[in-house]
């Protein structure tokens, strides 16, 4: 079977790396891909926002399945258009991707299905939003309703911060995403990410992970797309996983199915494990990046079979098998990320780093002749296995030390919370 993978991040390199192990694969294409993905597939510069062009490419290359990595093409309805053209595609429809595309939509599903989540108000009007913030007081969380590349959330510890965030939202800081705001109760606890595969009816739990969203050590500094992650998330015990399945995931899948917009694809639940139990912070409708990298390192068996079962509605016959080992990934980013950074700096020393228990997944990289150069903010994902989080962390940082890229930086403490837990603190 020929496959087309859409995306260019570390997530997509990890997916490509897992897909090429499938005996069912004939040829993998990627649009637009990166220098790492180019080593194991054929890149195409197809414009993925041009759905007719994607359909034409799939017919021309006899693509048996399109795998959509990022959220934007999902929310734009790429999967709907491919399916209407008779081409199989992995990922949710435009209607089901609203679970990520609109925070207010997700809150509506939570209300309908009695899913535990933060209390909230939803406003299209600045004055009403400010009145609500003044009534509730800080700490409080202000969110632009739509997609804002992970930057539309302000956890306001003071009243002034909250009011400023509301004003900024309505003044257009997040563009169309901020035309409405959702204001939420501040939840206290430890965060975890939980990944599930659905075929619209069945939900197959994948694995748990934790990521580090802040740019600097000690979880300080600005929010980023993610500076590192590990799987499993020790906070997610088996009992918590069952509770999350029965109280959060299954009611969501059932509600979307009952509405006639079944959810197919990966459902990524951002959870807060509070003193009152797990609560849903948000949904994403795709694999996390960099969480996908650690999941793929731990997955035994054929990823393509799982993705096809999601599309074909046969997940009830499938199981997912994971290595017992811990996987941990350290993101290397261009200095200055998540603000301004330089592109085009040379990266050396990646040769001979990969082994059965270590992979360097590329994100923003490209080839410039024989040179490998940085081509984005997050650039490499150094991903290692270990028997413990500490061992996986050691293995990952040993490899980081061998990479020669003076213009890059990484956090030095990925996994710290889990390591503290392992040490019994
Ligand atoms: P989101 O984009 O919705 O995942 O939010 C980004 C981050 O903001 C989350 O990973 C949390 O760290 C934090 N956050 C979001 N909502 C809440 C909440 N209700 N209470 C506390 N922290 C939150
Ligand atoms: N690592 C967070 C995300 O993919 O949204």
Tab-separated table of C-alpha atoms and ligand atoms in Angstrom:
chain	number	residue	atom	x	y	z
A	1	UNK	CA	0.000	0.000	0.000
A	2	UNK	CA	1.222	3.502	-0.811
A	3	UNK	CA	0.824	6.117	1.931
A	4	UNK	CA	0.812	9.894	2.026
A	5	UNK	CA	1.829	11.467	5.331
A	6	UNK	CA	0.987	15.126	5.875
A	7	UNK	CA	3.130	17.309	8.129
A	8	UNK	CA	6.725	18.314	8.776
A	9	UNK	CA	7.364	17.999	12.510
A	10	UNK	CA	9.043	15.547	14.847
A	11	UNK	CA	5.629	13.937	15.222
A	12	UNK	CA	5.539	13.147	11.524
A	13	UNK	CA	9.119	11.846	11.477
A	14	UNK	CA	8.212	9.484	14.331
A	15	UNK	CA	5.059	8.366	12.478
A	16	UNK	CA	7.051	7.846	9.277
A	17	UNK	CA	9.681	5.852	11.202
A	18	UNK	CA	6.963	3.583	12.630
A	19	UNK	CA	5.093	3.267	9.315
A	20	UNK	CA	8.108	2.149	7.292
A	21	UNK	CA	8.365	-0.917	9.563
A	22	UNK	CA	4.994	-2.147	8.281
A	23	UNK	CA	5.156	-5.112	5.897
A	24	UNK	CA	2.049	-3.652	4.198
A	25	UNK	CA	3.895	-0.520	3.082
A	26	UNK	CA	4.964	-0.235	-0.556
A	27	UNK	CA	5.929	3.432	-0.756
A	28	UNK	CA	5.682	6.370	1.629
A	29	UNK	CA	5.243	9.943	0.398
A	30	UNK	CA	5.344	12.961	2.711
A	31	UNK	CA	4.113	16.517	2.258
A	32	UNK	CA	6.057	18.624	2.996
A	33	UNK	CA	8.227	16.522	5.344
A	34	UNK	CA	11.712	17.460	6.566
A	35	UNK	CA	15.285	16.217	6.157
A	36	UNK	CA	14.732	13.275	8.520
A	37	UNK	CA	11.527	12.163	6.829
A	38	UNK	CA	13.297	12.510	3.456
A	39	UNK	CA	15.657	9.671	4.464
A	40	UNK	CA	12.768	7.191	4.570
A	41	UNK	CA	10.202	8.563	2.120
A	42	UNK	CA	9.754	10.637	-0.996
A	43	UNK	CA	8.935	14.277	-0.254
A	44	UNK	CA	6.435	16.239	-2.298
A	45	UNK	CA	5.813	19.973	-2.160
A	46	UNK	CA	2.064	19.522	-2.571
A	47	UNK	CA	0.028	22.431	-1.164
A	48	UNK	CA	-2.050	20.608	1.440
A	49	UNK	CA	-4.540	23.468	1.713
A	50	UNK	CA	-5.455	22.743	-1.917
A	51	UNK	CA	-7.651	19.699	-1.354
A	52	UNK	CA	-8.219	19.100	-5.078
A	53	UNK	CA	-4.454	18.945	-5.569
A	54	UNK	CA	-4.117	16.418	-2.713
A	55	UNK	CA	-6.890	14.292	-4.251
A	56	UNK	CA	-5.159	14.480	-7.652
A	57	UNK	CA	-1.839	13.410	-6.109
A	58	UNK	CA	-3.485	10.465	-4.325
A	59	UNK	CA	-5.094	9.242	-7.548
A	60	UNK	CA	-1.873	9.662	-9.473
A	61	UNK	CA	0.245	7.807	-6.912
A	62	UNK	CA	-2.391	5.220	-5.989
A	63	UNK	CA	-2.388	6.236	-2.323
A	64	UNK	CA	-4.199	3.697	-0.112
A	65	UNK	CA	-4.223	5.851	3.034
A	66	UNK	CA	-3.523	9.497	3.830
A	67	UNK	CA	-2.298	10.155	7.375
A	68	UNK	CA	-2.840	13.692	8.601
A	69	UNK	CA	-0.397	14.734	11.341
A	70	UNK	CA	-1.272	18.326	12.347
A	71	UNK	CA	-4.580	19.917	13.332
A	72	UNK	CA	-4.930	22.656	10.716
A	73	UNK	CA	-5.745	20.358	7.743
A	74	UNK	CA	-8.190	18.401	9.947
A	75	UNK	CA	-10.060	21.543	10.972
A	76	UNK	CA	-10.010	22.614	7.303
A	77	UNK	CA	-11.875	19.412	6.362
A	78	UNK	CA	-9.165	17.603	4.396
A	79	UNK	CA	-10.339	14.196	5.633
A	80	UNK	CA	-13.947	14.933	4.568
A	81	UNK	CA	-12.865	15.917	1.065
A	82	UNK	CA	-10.588	12.895	0.665
A	83	UNK	CA	-13.326	10.531	1.820
A	84	UNK	CA	-15.853	12.150	-0.522
A	85	UNK	CA	-13.373	11.394	-3.318
A	86	UNK	CA	-13.180	7.741	-2.206
A	87	UNK	CA	-9.676	8.060	-0.676
A	88	UNK	CA	-9.085	6.640	2.790
A	89	UNK	CA	-7.760	9.132	5.314
A	90	UNK	CA	-6.749	8.769	8.935
A	91	UNK	CA	-8.008	11.534	11.214
A	92	UNK	CA	-11.298	13.143	12.208
A	93	UNK	CA	-13.784	14.943	9.991
A	94	UNK	CA	-14.031	18.715	10.142
A	95	UNK	CA	-17.068	18.431	12.431
A	96	UNK	CA	-15.341	16.041	14.874
A	97	UNK	CA	-12.098	18.065	14.799
A	98	UNK	CA	-14.070	20.851	16.488
A	99	UNK	CA	-13.045	19.068	19.699
A	100	UNK	CA	-9.704	20.766	19.090
A	101	UNK	CA	-10.877	23.623	16.855
A	102	UNK	CA	-13.225	25.184	19.404
A	103	UNK	CA	-12.845	25.153	23.174
A	104	UNK	CA	-16.498	26.208	23.512
A	105	UNK	CA	-17.562	23.198	21.418
A	106	UNK	CA	-15.694	20.854	23.779
A	107	UNK	CA	-17.231	22.527	26.825
A	108	UNK	CA	-20.662	21.916	25.245
A	109	UNK	CA	-19.847	18.200	24.862
A	110	UNK	CA	-18.683	18.098	28.498
A	111	UNK	CA	-21.970	19.670	29.641
A	112	UNK	CA	-24.036	17.278	27.554
A	113	UNK	CA	-22.216	14.139	28.729
A	114	UNK	CA	-21.463	15.250	32.289
A	115	UNK	CA	-17.701	15.013	31.753
A	116	UNK	CA	-15.549	16.373	34.594
A	117	UNK	CA	-13.864	19.605	33.501
A	118	UNK	CA	-13.167	23.109	34.835
A	119	UNK	CA	-16.219	25.336	35.437
A	120	UNK	CA	-16.427	28.018	32.749
A	121	UNK	CA	-18.131	30.954	31.104
A	122	UNK	CA	-18.159	31.677	27.366
A	123	UNK	CA	-18.262	35.223	26.001
A	124	UNK	CA	-18.417	37.006	22.665
A	125	UNK	CA	-18.494	40.353	24.456
A	126	UNK	CA	-15.598	42.003	26.271
A	127	UNK	CA	-17.584	43.722	29.033
A	128	UNK	CA	-19.471	40.564	29.939
A	129	UNK	CA	-16.147	38.679	30.058
A	130	UNK	CA	-14.578	41.324	32.316
A	131	UNK	CA	-17.575	41.260	34.658
A	132	UNK	CA	-17.256	37.456	34.920
A	133	UNK	CA	-13.511	37.711	35.676
A	134	UNK	CA	-14.207	40.305	38.410
A	135	UNK	CA	-16.927	38.123	39.905
A	136	UNK	CA	-14.808	34.943	39.982
A	137	UNK	CA	-11.430	36.474	40.908
A	138	UNK	CA	-7.914	35.104	40.242
A	139	UNK	CA	-6.339	32.654	39.694
A	140	UNK	CA	-8.402	32.116	36.583
A	141	UNK	CA	-7.714	30.908	33.040
A	142	UNK	CA	-8.510	32.929	29.894
A	143	UNK	CA	-8.611	31.082	26.555
A	144	UNK	CA	-9.162	32.255	22.999
A	145	UNK	CA	-11.878	29.984	21.608
A	146	UNK	CA	-10.246	28.905	18.337
A	147	UNK	CA	-6.928	27.467	17.174
A	148	UNK	CA	-4.055	29.680	18.306
A	149	UNK	CA	-1.078	27.325	17.921
A	150	UNK	CA	-0.999	26.610	21.654
A	151	UNK	CA	-0.586	30.300	22.472
A	152	UNK	CA	-4.204	31.267	23.150
A	153	UNK	CA	-4.210	30.378	26.862
A	154	UNK	CA	-3.336	32.672	29.770
A	155	UNK	CA	-3.218	31.166	33.235
A	156	UNK	CA	-3.748	34.417	35.140
A	157	UNK	CA	-2.520	34.402	38.710
A	158	UNK	CA	-3.793	37.963	39.333
A	159	UNK	CA	-6.944	39.880	38.513
A	160	UNK	CA	-4.982	42.407	36.403
A	161	UNK	CA	-3.375	39.657	34.322
A	162	UNK	CA	-6.807	38.140	33.698
A	163	UNK	CA	-8.348	41.453	32.667
A	164	UNK	CA	-5.393	42.205	30.378
A	165	UNK	CA	-5.766	38.785	28.749
A	166	UNK	CA	-9.476	39.357	28.090
A	167	UNK	CA	-8.765	42.781	26.591
A	168	UNK	CA	-5.920	41.421	24.430
A	169	UNK	CA	-8.173	38.660	23.140
A	170	UNK	CA	-10.925	41.028	22.065
A	171	UNK	CA	-8.389	43.428	20.588
A	172	UNK	CA	-7.377	40.676	18.196
A	173	UNK	CA	-4.120	39.292	19.686
A	174	UNK	CA	-5.138	35.820	18.528
A	175	UNK	CA	-6.883	36.897	15.336
A	176	UNK	CA	-10.141	35.131	14.562
A	177	UNK	CA	-9.376	32.545	17.287
A	178	UNK	CA	-10.046	35.236	19.902
A	179	UNK	CA	-13.452	36.404	18.665
A	180	UNK	CA	-14.856	34.429	21.603
A	181	UNK	CA	-13.241	33.665	24.924
A	182	UNK	CA	-13.714	30.816	27.333
A	183	UNK	CA	-12.903	31.704	30.934
A	184	UNK	CA	-12.203	28.774	33.187
A	185	UNK	CA	-11.820	27.861	36.792
A	186	UNK	CA	-8.117	27.333	37.656
A	187	UNK	CA	-7.463	23.646	38.263
A	188	UNK	CA	-4.700	22.510	40.577
A	189	UNK	CA	-2.896	19.210	40.189
A	190	UNK	CA	-0.472	17.322	37.966
A	191	UNK	CA	-1.005	17.293	34.223
A	192	UNK	CA	-0.947	14.209	32.021
A	193	UNK	CA	-1.673	13.492	28.382
A	194	UNK	CA	-3.721	10.454	27.443
A	195	UNK	CA	-3.977	9.132	23.883
A	196	UNK	CA	-6.806	7.049	22.512
A	197	UNK	CA	-7.561	5.744	19.041
A	198	UNK	CA	-11.197	5.744	17.941
A	199	UNK	CA	-13.068	4.439	14.915
A	200	UNK	CA	-16.177	6.464	15.714
A	201	UNK	CA	-17.648	3.820	18.027
A	202	UNK	CA	-14.834	1.987	19.805
A	203	UNK	CA	-12.084	3.622	21.818
A	204	UNK	CA	-8.732	1.867	22.144
A	205	UNK	CA	-6.482	3.339	24.836
A	206	UNK	CA	-2.961	3.916	23.535
A	207	UNK	CA	-0.578	5.247	26.146
A	208	UNK	CA	0.057	8.088	28.565
A	209	UNK	CA	2.716	10.793	28.425
A	210	UNK	CA	3.770	14.004	30.064
A	211	UNK	CA	5.259	16.944	28.241
A	212	UNK	CA	7.136	20.070	29.256
A	213	UNK	CA	5.500	23.107	27.682
A	214	UNK	CA	7.725	25.842	29.114
A	215	UNK	CA	10.910	26.889	27.322
A	216	UNK	CA	13.338	26.782	30.258
A	217	UNK	CA	14.471	24.524	33.104
A	218	UNK	CA	12.241	24.238	36.126
A	219	UNK	CA	9.178	24.704	33.869
A	220	UNK	CA	9.932	28.420	33.619
A	221	UNK	CA	9.707	30.840	30.717
A	222	UNK	CA	7.259	31.169	27.854
A	223	UNK	CA	4.975	28.401	26.624
A	224	UNK	CA	6.191	26.448	23.602
A	225	UNK	CA	4.848	23.616	21.490
A	226	UNK	CA	6.679	21.272	23.909
A	227	UNK	CA	10.358	21.012	24.914
A	228	UNK	CA	10.376	17.339	25.812
A	229	UNK	CA	8.179	14.455	26.915
A	230	UNK	CA	8.199	11.008	28.418
A	231	UNK	CA	5.926	7.987	28.402
A	232	UNK	CA	4.372	6.447	30.395
A	233	UNK	CA	3.203	9.214	32.755
A	234	UNK	CA	3.713	7.734	36.221
A	235	UNK	CA	0.828	9.821	37.621
A	236	UNK	CA	-1.593	7.803	35.437
A	237	UNK	CA	-2.184	4.615	37.373
A	238	UNK	CA	-4.274	1.793	35.856
A	239	UNK	CA	-7.196	2.869	38.036
A	240	UNK	CA	-6.956	6.423	36.706
A	241	UNK	CA	-6.769	5.167	33.130
A	242	UNK	CA	-10.039	3.225	33.601
A	243	UNK	CA	-11.671	6.223	35.246
A	244	UNK	CA	-10.587	8.509	32.382
A	245	UNK	CA	-11.890	5.994	29.830
A	246	UNK	CA	-15.303	5.631	31.470
A	247	UNK	CA	-15.907	9.215	32.631
A	248	UNK	CA	-14.184	11.269	29.909
A	249	UNK	CA	-13.272	9.388	26.713
A	250	UNK	CA	-16.198	6.987	26.242
A	251	UNK	CA	-18.887	9.654	26.903
A	252	UNK	CA	-17.151	11.935	24.381
A	253	UNK	CA	-17.072	9.253	21.671
A	254	UNK	CA	-20.720	8.339	22.408
A	255	UNK	CA	-21.851	11.993	22.301
A	256	UNK	CA	-20.166	12.687	18.966
A	257	UNK	CA	-21.577	9.460	17.511
A	258	UNK	CA	-25.105	10.345	18.730
A	259	UNK	CA	-24.787	13.774	17.117
A	260	UNK	CA	-24.044	12.107	13.767
A	261	UNK	CA	-20.433	13.364	13.716
A	262	UNK	CA	-18.483	10.318	14.934
A	263	UNK	CA	-14.894	10.889	16.016
A	264	UNK	CA	-12.301	8.843	14.117
A	265	UNK	CA	-8.593	9.267	14.672
A	266	UNK	CA	-6.406	10.025	17.675
A	267	UNK	CA	-8.045	11.717	20.590
A	268	UNK	CA	-5.494	13.373	22.844
A	269	UNK	CA	-6.901	14.341	26.213
A	270	UNK	CA	-5.010	16.944	28.234
A	271	UNK	CA	-5.875	16.072	31.819
A	272	UNK	CA	-5.406	17.623	35.214
A	273	UNK	CA	-5.238	15.051	37.983
A	274	UNK	CA	-6.866	17.015	40.792
A	275	UNK	CA	-7.712	16.109	44.371
A	276	UNK	CA	-11.270	15.449	43.066
A	277	UNK	CA	-10.049	13.085	40.355
A	278	UNK	CA	-9.115	13.541	36.701
A	279	UNK	CA	-10.570	16.536	34.838
A	280	UNK	CA	-10.406	17.342	31.159
A	281	UNK	CA	-8.397	20.480	30.347
A	282	UNK	CA	-8.634	20.206	26.597
A	283	UNK	CA	-8.822	17.870	23.643
A	284	UNK	CA	-6.541	17.709	20.657
A	285	UNK	CA	-7.598	15.618	17.699
A	286	UNK	CA	-4.147	14.384	16.627
A	287	UNK	CA	-0.976	12.994	18.168
A	288	UNK	CA	0.940	15.371	20.420
A	289	UNK	CA	4.305	16.706	19.344
A	290	UNK	CA	6.686	15.698	21.004
A	291	UNK	CA	4.496	13.100	22.776
A	292	UNK	CA	4.120	11.097	19.555
A	293	UNK	CA	7.880	10.551	19.450
A	294	UNK	CA	7.881	8.766	22.813
A	295	UNK	CA	4.749	6.795	21.978
A	296	UNK	CA	6.231	5.528	18.708
A	297	UNK	CA	9.447	4.483	20.494
A	298	UNK	CA	7.361	2.318	22.847
A	299	UNK	CA	4.907	0.861	20.333
A	300	UNK	CA	5.317	-2.819	19.467
A	301	UNK	CA	3.504	-4.085	16.415
A	302	UNK	CA	2.256	-2.430	13.282
A	303	UNK	CA	1.143	1.222	13.466
A	304	UNK	CA	-0.402	0.993	10.007
A	305	UNK	CA	-2.747	-1.802	11.156
A	306	UNK	CA	-3.961	0.405	14.019
A	307	UNK	CA	-4.526	3.436	11.775
A	308	UNK	CA	-6.397	1.321	9.203
A	309	UNK	CA	-8.602	-0.159	11.946
A	310	UNK	CA	-9.538	3.392	13.007
A	311	UNK	CA	-10.553	4.249	9.430
A	312	UNK	CA	-12.324	0.930	8.791
A	313	UNK	CA	-14.239	0.734	12.084
A	314	UNK	CA	-12.549	-2.441	13.330
A	315	UNK	CA	-10.742	-1.211	16.439
A	316	UNK	CA	-12.740	-3.629	18.609
A	317	UNK	CA	-10.591	-6.404	17.109
A	318	UNK	CA	-7.306	-4.631	17.839
A	319	UNK	CA	-5.010	-4.155	20.777
A	320	UNK	CA	-1.968	-1.975	21.177
A	321	UNK	CA	1.131	-3.408	22.758
A	322	UNK	CA	3.775	-1.222	24.406
A	323	UNK	CA	7.314	-1.784	25.553
A	324	UNK	CA	7.605	-1.764	29.340
A	325	UNK	CA	10.528	0.602	29.026
A	326	UNK	CA	10.243	4.347	29.477
A	327	UNK	CA	10.802	6.566	26.444
A	328	UNK	CA	11.985	10.139	26.893
A	329	UNK	CA	12.578	12.815	24.286
A	330	UNK	CA	14.577	16.024	24.557
A	331	UNK	CA	13.725	18.764	22.063
A	332	UNK	CA	16.645	20.731	20.655
A	333	UNK	CA	15.456	24.137	19.475
A	334	UNK	CA	17.081	27.101	17.753
A	335	UNK	CA	18.332	29.689	20.252
A	336	UNK	CA	15.634	32.323	20.710
A	337	UNK	CA	12.704	29.902	20.253
A	338	UNK	CA	9.763	30.386	20.941
A	339	UNK	CA	10.441	34.010	20.019
A	340	UNK	CA	12.659	34.984	17.086
A	341	UNK	CA	15.422	32.630	16.019
A	342	UNK	CA	17.833	32.104	13.178
A	343	UNK	CA	17.388	29.558	10.400
A	344	UNK	CA	20.079	27.949	8.291
A	345	UNK	CA	22.644	27.083	10.991
A	346	UNK	CA	24.507	23.830	10.434
A	347	UNK	CA	23.933	20.701	12.528
A	348	UNK	CA	26.619	18.004	12.709
A	349	UNK	CA	27.182	14.780	14.565
A	350	UNK	CA	23.907	12.974	13.929
A	351	UNK	CA	25.580	10.108	12.077
A	352	UNK	CA	25.688	6.852	13.989
A	353	UNK	CA	23.524	8.117	16.836
A	354	UNK	CA	20.536	5.902	16.039
A	355	UNK	CA	20.324	2.458	17.596
A	356	UNK	CA	17.494	0.191	18.739
A	357	UNK	CA	17.040	2.354	21.803
A	358	UNK	CA	17.894	5.815	20.486
A	359	UNK	CA	16.433	7.819	17.623
A	360	UNK	CA	16.875	11.430	16.636
A	361	UNK	CA	13.605	12.538	15.069
A	362	UNK	CA	13.856	15.651	12.934
A	363	UNK	CA	11.439	18.580	13.153
A	364	UNK	CA	12.588	21.839	11.512
A	365	UNK	CA	15.495	20.551	9.409
A	366	UNK	CA	16.399	20.611	5.742
A	367	UNK	CA	19.290	19.698	3.484
A	368	UNK	CA	21.419	22.432	2.011
A	369	UNK	CA	23.578	20.460	-0.379
A	370	UNK	CA	25.415	17.976	1.813
A	371	UNK	CA	24.828	20.049	4.953
A	372	UNK	CA	22.002	19.514	7.410
A	373	UNK	CA	20.620	22.877	8.538
A	374	UNK	CA	18.026	24.142	11.004
A	375	UNK	CA	14.828	25.270	9.346
A	376	UNK	CA	12.473	25.990	12.241
A	377	UNK	CA	12.105	26.645	15.979
A	378	UNK	CA	11.977	23.104	17.269
A	379	UNK	CA	14.601	21.236	15.270
A	380	UNK	CA	15.522	17.810	16.709
A	381	UNK	CA	13.936	15.332	19.116
A	382	UNK	CA	16.554	13.175	20.796
A	383	UNK	CA	14.543	10.170	21.933
A	384	UNK	CA	15.794	7.306	24.096
A	385	UNK	CA	14.510	4.237	25.888
A	386	UNK	CA	15.529	3.193	29.397
A	387	UNK	CA	14.365	0.919	32.185
A	388	UNK	CA	13.569	3.976	34.295
A	389	UNK	CA	12.913	7.639	33.541
A	390	UNK	CA	16.338	8.430	34.947
A	391	UNK	CA	18.029	5.937	32.619
A	392	UNK	CA	16.067	7.127	29.575
A	393	UNK	CA	16.972	10.716	30.483
A	394	UNK	CA	20.656	9.819	30.808
A	395	UNK	CA	20.642	8.043	27.435
A	396	UNK	CA	18.932	10.988	25.734
A	397	UNK	CA	21.310	13.603	27.190
A	398	UNK	CA	24.371	11.443	26.362
A	399	UNK	CA	23.258	11.641	22.737
A	400	UNK	CA	22.515	15.383	22.951
A	401	UNK	CA	26.125	15.886	24.082
A	402	UNK	CA	27.358	14.263	20.870
A	403	UNK	CA	25.382	16.605	18.611
A	404	UNK	CA	27.381	19.532	17.285
A	405	UNK	CA	24.995	22.473	16.893
A	406	UNK	CA	26.212	25.579	18.754
A	407	UNK	CA	23.143	27.604	17.737
A	408	UNK	CA	20.764	25.130	19.395
A	409	UNK	CA	19.617	24.746	22.991
A	410	UNK	CA	17.581	22.311	25.042
A	411	UNK	CA	16.242	22.020	28.553
A	412	UNK	CA	18.461	20.015	30.867
A	413	UNK	CA	15.710	18.655	33.125
A	414	UNK	CA	13.208	16.793	30.950
A	415	UNK	CA	11.511	14.186	33.151
A	416	UNK	CA	12.365	15.876	36.463
A	417	UNK	CA	8.973	15.349	38.027
A	418	UNK	CA	8.911	11.625	37.214
A	419	UNK	CA	12.504	11.220	38.415
A	420	UNK	CA	11.586	12.860	41.716
A	421	UNK	CA	8.734	10.353	41.948
A	422	UNK	CA	11.109	7.438	41.164
A	423	UNK	CA	13.427	8.653	43.917
A	424	UNK	CA	10.484	8.532	46.302
A	425	UNK	CA	10.212	12.300	46.909
B	1	LIG	P1	-4.397	24.269	26.739
B	1	LIG	O1	-3.881	24.918	25.487
B	1	LIG	O2	-5.881	24.377	26.933
B	1	LIG	O3	-3.841	22.886	26.943
B	1	LIG	O4	-3.725	25.074	27.933
B	1	LIG	C1	-2.329	25.232	28.007
B	1	LIG	C2	-1.879	24.992	29.415
B	1	LIG	O5	-2.520	25.914	30.286
B	1	LIG	C3	-2.262	23.630	29.947
B	1	LIG	O6	-1.354	22.650	29.581
B	1	LIG	C4	-2.254	23.896	31.437
B	1	LIG	O7	-0.933	23.903	31.934
B	1	LIG	C5	-2.780	25.292	31.532
B	1	LIG	N1	-4.237	25.286	31.784
B	1	LIG	C6	-5.224	25.264	30.879
B	1	LIG	N2	-6.421	25.253	31.457
B	1	LIG	C7	-6.209	25.253	32.791
B	1	LIG	C8	-7.060	25.266	33.943
B	1	LIG	N3	-8.392	25.297	33.847
B	1	LIG	N4	-6.464	25.281	35.147
B	1	LIG	C9	-5.130	25.294	35.280
B	1	LIG	N5	-4.270	25.293	34.240
B	1	LIG	C10	-4.799	25.283	33.012
B	2	LIG	N1	2.863	18.910	22.987
B	2	LIG	C1	1.601	19.546	22.955
B	2	LIG	C2	0.844	19.400	21.720
B	2	LIG	O1	1.177	18.678	20.816
B	2	LIG	O2	-0.210	20.036	21.630
